[in-house]
XYZ file of C-alpha atoms in Angstrom:
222
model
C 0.989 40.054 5.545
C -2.845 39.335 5.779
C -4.041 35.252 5.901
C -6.351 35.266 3.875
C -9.298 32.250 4.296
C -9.438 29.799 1.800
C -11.933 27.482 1.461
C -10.249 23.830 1.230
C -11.509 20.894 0.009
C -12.571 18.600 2.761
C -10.719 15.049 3.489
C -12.967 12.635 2.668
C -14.417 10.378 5.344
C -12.299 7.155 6.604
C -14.144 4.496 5.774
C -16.221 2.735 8.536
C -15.576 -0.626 9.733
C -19.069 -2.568 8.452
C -20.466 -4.688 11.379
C -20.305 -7.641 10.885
C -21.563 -10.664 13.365
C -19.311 -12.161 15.632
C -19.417 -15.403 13.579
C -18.069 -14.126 10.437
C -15.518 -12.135 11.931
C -14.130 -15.255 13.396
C -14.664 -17.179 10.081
C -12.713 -14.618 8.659
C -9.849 -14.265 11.245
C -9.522 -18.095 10.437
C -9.511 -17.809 6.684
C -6.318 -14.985 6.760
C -4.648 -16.863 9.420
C -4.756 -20.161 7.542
C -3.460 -17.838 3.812
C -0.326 -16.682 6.228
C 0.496 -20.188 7.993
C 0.500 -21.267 4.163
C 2.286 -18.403 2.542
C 6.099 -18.880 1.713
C 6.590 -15.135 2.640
C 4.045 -14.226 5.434
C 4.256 -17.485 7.545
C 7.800 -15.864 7.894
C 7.252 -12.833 8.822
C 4.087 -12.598 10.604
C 3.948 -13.402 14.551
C 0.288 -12.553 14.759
C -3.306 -12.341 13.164
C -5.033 -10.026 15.708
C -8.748 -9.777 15.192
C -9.782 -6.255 17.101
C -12.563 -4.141 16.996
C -14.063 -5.362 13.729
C -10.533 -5.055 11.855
C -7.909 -7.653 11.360
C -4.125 -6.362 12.167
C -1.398 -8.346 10.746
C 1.873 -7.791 13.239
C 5.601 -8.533 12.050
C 5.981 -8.288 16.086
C 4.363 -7.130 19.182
C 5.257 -3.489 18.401
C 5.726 -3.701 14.550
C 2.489 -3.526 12.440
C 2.789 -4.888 9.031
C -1.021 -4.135 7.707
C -4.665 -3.675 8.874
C -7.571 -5.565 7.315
C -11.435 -4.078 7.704
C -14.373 -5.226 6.471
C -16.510 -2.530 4.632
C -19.508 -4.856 3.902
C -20.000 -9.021 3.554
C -17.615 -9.311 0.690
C -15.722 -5.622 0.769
C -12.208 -5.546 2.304
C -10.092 -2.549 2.494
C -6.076 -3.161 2.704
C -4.032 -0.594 4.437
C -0.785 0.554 6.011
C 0.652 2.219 9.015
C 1.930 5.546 8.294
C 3.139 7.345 10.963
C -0.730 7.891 12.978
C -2.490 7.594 10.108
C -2.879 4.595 7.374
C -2.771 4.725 4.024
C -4.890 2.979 1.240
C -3.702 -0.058 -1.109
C -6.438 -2.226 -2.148
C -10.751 -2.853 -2.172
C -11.762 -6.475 -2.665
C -12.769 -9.256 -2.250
C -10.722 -11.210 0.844
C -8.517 -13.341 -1.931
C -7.885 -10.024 -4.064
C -6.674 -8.222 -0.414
C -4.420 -11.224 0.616
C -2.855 -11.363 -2.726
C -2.051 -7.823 -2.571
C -0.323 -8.375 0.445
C 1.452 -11.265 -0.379
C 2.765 -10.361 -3.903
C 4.242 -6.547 -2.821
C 7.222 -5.597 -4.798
C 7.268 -2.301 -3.976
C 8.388 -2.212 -0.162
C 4.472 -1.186 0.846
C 4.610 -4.499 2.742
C 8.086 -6.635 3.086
C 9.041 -6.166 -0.882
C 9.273 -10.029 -1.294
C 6.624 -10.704 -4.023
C 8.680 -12.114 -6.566
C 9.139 -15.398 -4.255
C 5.565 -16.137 -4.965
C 5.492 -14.679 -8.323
C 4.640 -16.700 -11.762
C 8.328 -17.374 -13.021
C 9.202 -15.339 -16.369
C 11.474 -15.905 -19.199
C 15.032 -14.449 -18.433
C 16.987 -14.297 -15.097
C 15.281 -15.157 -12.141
C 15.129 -12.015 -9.590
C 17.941 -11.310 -6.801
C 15.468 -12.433 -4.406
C 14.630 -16.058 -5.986
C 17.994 -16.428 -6.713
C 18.925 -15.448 -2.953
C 16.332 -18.151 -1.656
C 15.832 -21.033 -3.734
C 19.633 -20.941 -4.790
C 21.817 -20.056 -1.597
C 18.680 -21.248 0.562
C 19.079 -17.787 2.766
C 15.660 -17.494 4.620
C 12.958 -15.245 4.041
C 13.120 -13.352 7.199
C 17.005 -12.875 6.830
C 15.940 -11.717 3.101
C 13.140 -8.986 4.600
C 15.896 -7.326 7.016
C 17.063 -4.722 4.916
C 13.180 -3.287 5.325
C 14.022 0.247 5.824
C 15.702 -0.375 1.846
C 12.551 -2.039 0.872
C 10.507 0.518 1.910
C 12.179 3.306 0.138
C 11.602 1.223 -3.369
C 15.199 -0.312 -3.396
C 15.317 -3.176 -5.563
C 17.915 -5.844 -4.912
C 21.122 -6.604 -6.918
C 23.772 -9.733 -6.565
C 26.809 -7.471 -6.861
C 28.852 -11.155 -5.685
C 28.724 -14.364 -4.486
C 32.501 -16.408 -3.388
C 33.502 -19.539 -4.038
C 31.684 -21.569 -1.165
C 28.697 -19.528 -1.226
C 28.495 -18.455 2.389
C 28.812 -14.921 1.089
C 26.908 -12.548 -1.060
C 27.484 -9.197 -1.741
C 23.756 -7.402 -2.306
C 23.364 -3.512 -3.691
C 19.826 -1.887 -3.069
C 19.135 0.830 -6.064
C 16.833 3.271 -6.512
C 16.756 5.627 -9.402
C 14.583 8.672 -10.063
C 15.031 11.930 -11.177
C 17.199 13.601 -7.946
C 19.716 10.464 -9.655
C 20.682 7.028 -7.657
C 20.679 6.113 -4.164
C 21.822 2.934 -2.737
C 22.669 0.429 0.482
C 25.028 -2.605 0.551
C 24.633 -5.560 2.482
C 26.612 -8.686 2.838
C 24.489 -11.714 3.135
C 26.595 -14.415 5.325
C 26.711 -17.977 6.975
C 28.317 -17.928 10.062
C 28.038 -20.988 12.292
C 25.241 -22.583 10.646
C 23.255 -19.504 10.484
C 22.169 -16.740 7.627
C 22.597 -13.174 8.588
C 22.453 -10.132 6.914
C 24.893 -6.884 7.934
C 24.731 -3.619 6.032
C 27.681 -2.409 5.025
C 29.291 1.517 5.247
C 29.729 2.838 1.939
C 33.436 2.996 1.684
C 33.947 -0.721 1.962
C 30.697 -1.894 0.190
C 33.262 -2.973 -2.903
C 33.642 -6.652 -2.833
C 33.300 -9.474 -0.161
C 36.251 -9.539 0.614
C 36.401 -5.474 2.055
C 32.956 -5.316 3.475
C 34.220 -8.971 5.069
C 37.580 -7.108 6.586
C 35.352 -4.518 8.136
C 32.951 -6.359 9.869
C 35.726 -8.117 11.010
C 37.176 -5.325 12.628
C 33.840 -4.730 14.261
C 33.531 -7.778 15.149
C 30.698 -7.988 13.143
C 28.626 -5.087 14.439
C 26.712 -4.106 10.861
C 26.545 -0.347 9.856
C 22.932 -0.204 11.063
């Protein structure tokens, strides 16, 4: 079979990192690192604002980047996220429109958390409010099931017992290939909130994903 030469489209250009002096750099490196030590979500799971050539790089930890920040002009900020070598796009704005973005993600892009800081609505709170203002489980206990968040998985209280020190949480997806889900079992345990995922076949109630971690002596399905 002959190749034969086809004349694709060219990526576009990544966008440039605008220089900007020193000064503002620094005032902005302040201004996102005060937004996270103030955010109920971020302060949480952030360890570090790193300013870097030009570009701000949010870090869950030393070797774990949540987002990158870069200035395209004065008032222009582009939002992004690590994807594999590469980043991917999310937002253009303004500084407050970028951090908002960040902050409010639903989706899994970021953490998944944004209904914590979201305006409340009529109806049933979300899993997640319910999870933290409720049971008082902490934010970064609430953010470990990221690999679920990232896929889209949205949380569900499948059950809570009578002391609740337990709860039973289902992560669905649904498209058009059908459903696909994870179970993890949200527990206090000497004072302490910690999250285990749970195998499939004993992800029915508390009390069988609680008889399985107890025979693993509470090594999670991770």
């Amino acid at each position: 079979m002959r190749w034969r030469y086809r004349d694709w489209p060219e990526r576009p250009p990544r966008p440039k990192v605008a220089k900007l002096p020193a000064e503002t750099l620094r005032q902005l490196h302040a201004r996102v690192t005060k937004f996270v030590q103030k955010s109920v979500i971020l302060s949480e799971l952030l360890g570090e604002v790193q300013l870097a050539r030009g570009r701000l790089y949010l870090w869950h930890q030393d070797d774990d980047l949540m987002a990158r920040i870069t200035p395209l002009g004065p008032r222009l900020l582009l939002l992004e996220s690590p994807r594999g070598n590469s980043w991917t796009e999310h937002k253009r704005g303004s500084l407050g429109t970028v951090l908002r973005v960040l902050e409010r993600d639903t989706r899994g892009t970021f953490h998944g958390l944004g209904s914590l800081v979201a305006k409340p609505r009529q109806g049933e709170p979300s899993a997640q409010v319910i999870l933290h203002r409720d049971l008082k489980i902490p934010v970064r206990v609430l953010a470990e099931p990221r690999y679920w968040y990232s896929m889209h998985r949205r949380p569900a209280i499948v059950e809570v017992n009578d002391t609740k020190d337990r709860v039973l949480v289902r992560f669905v997806a649904s498209g058009i290939s059908g459903s696909f889900h994870g179970t993890c079992l949200y527990a206090l345990r000497d004072g302490e909130w910690g999250c285990y995922t749970i195998k499939p076949s004993a992800s029915q109630t508390i009390a069988s994903a609680e008889q399985w971690l107890d025979k693993r002596k509470w090594e999670d399905w991770g």
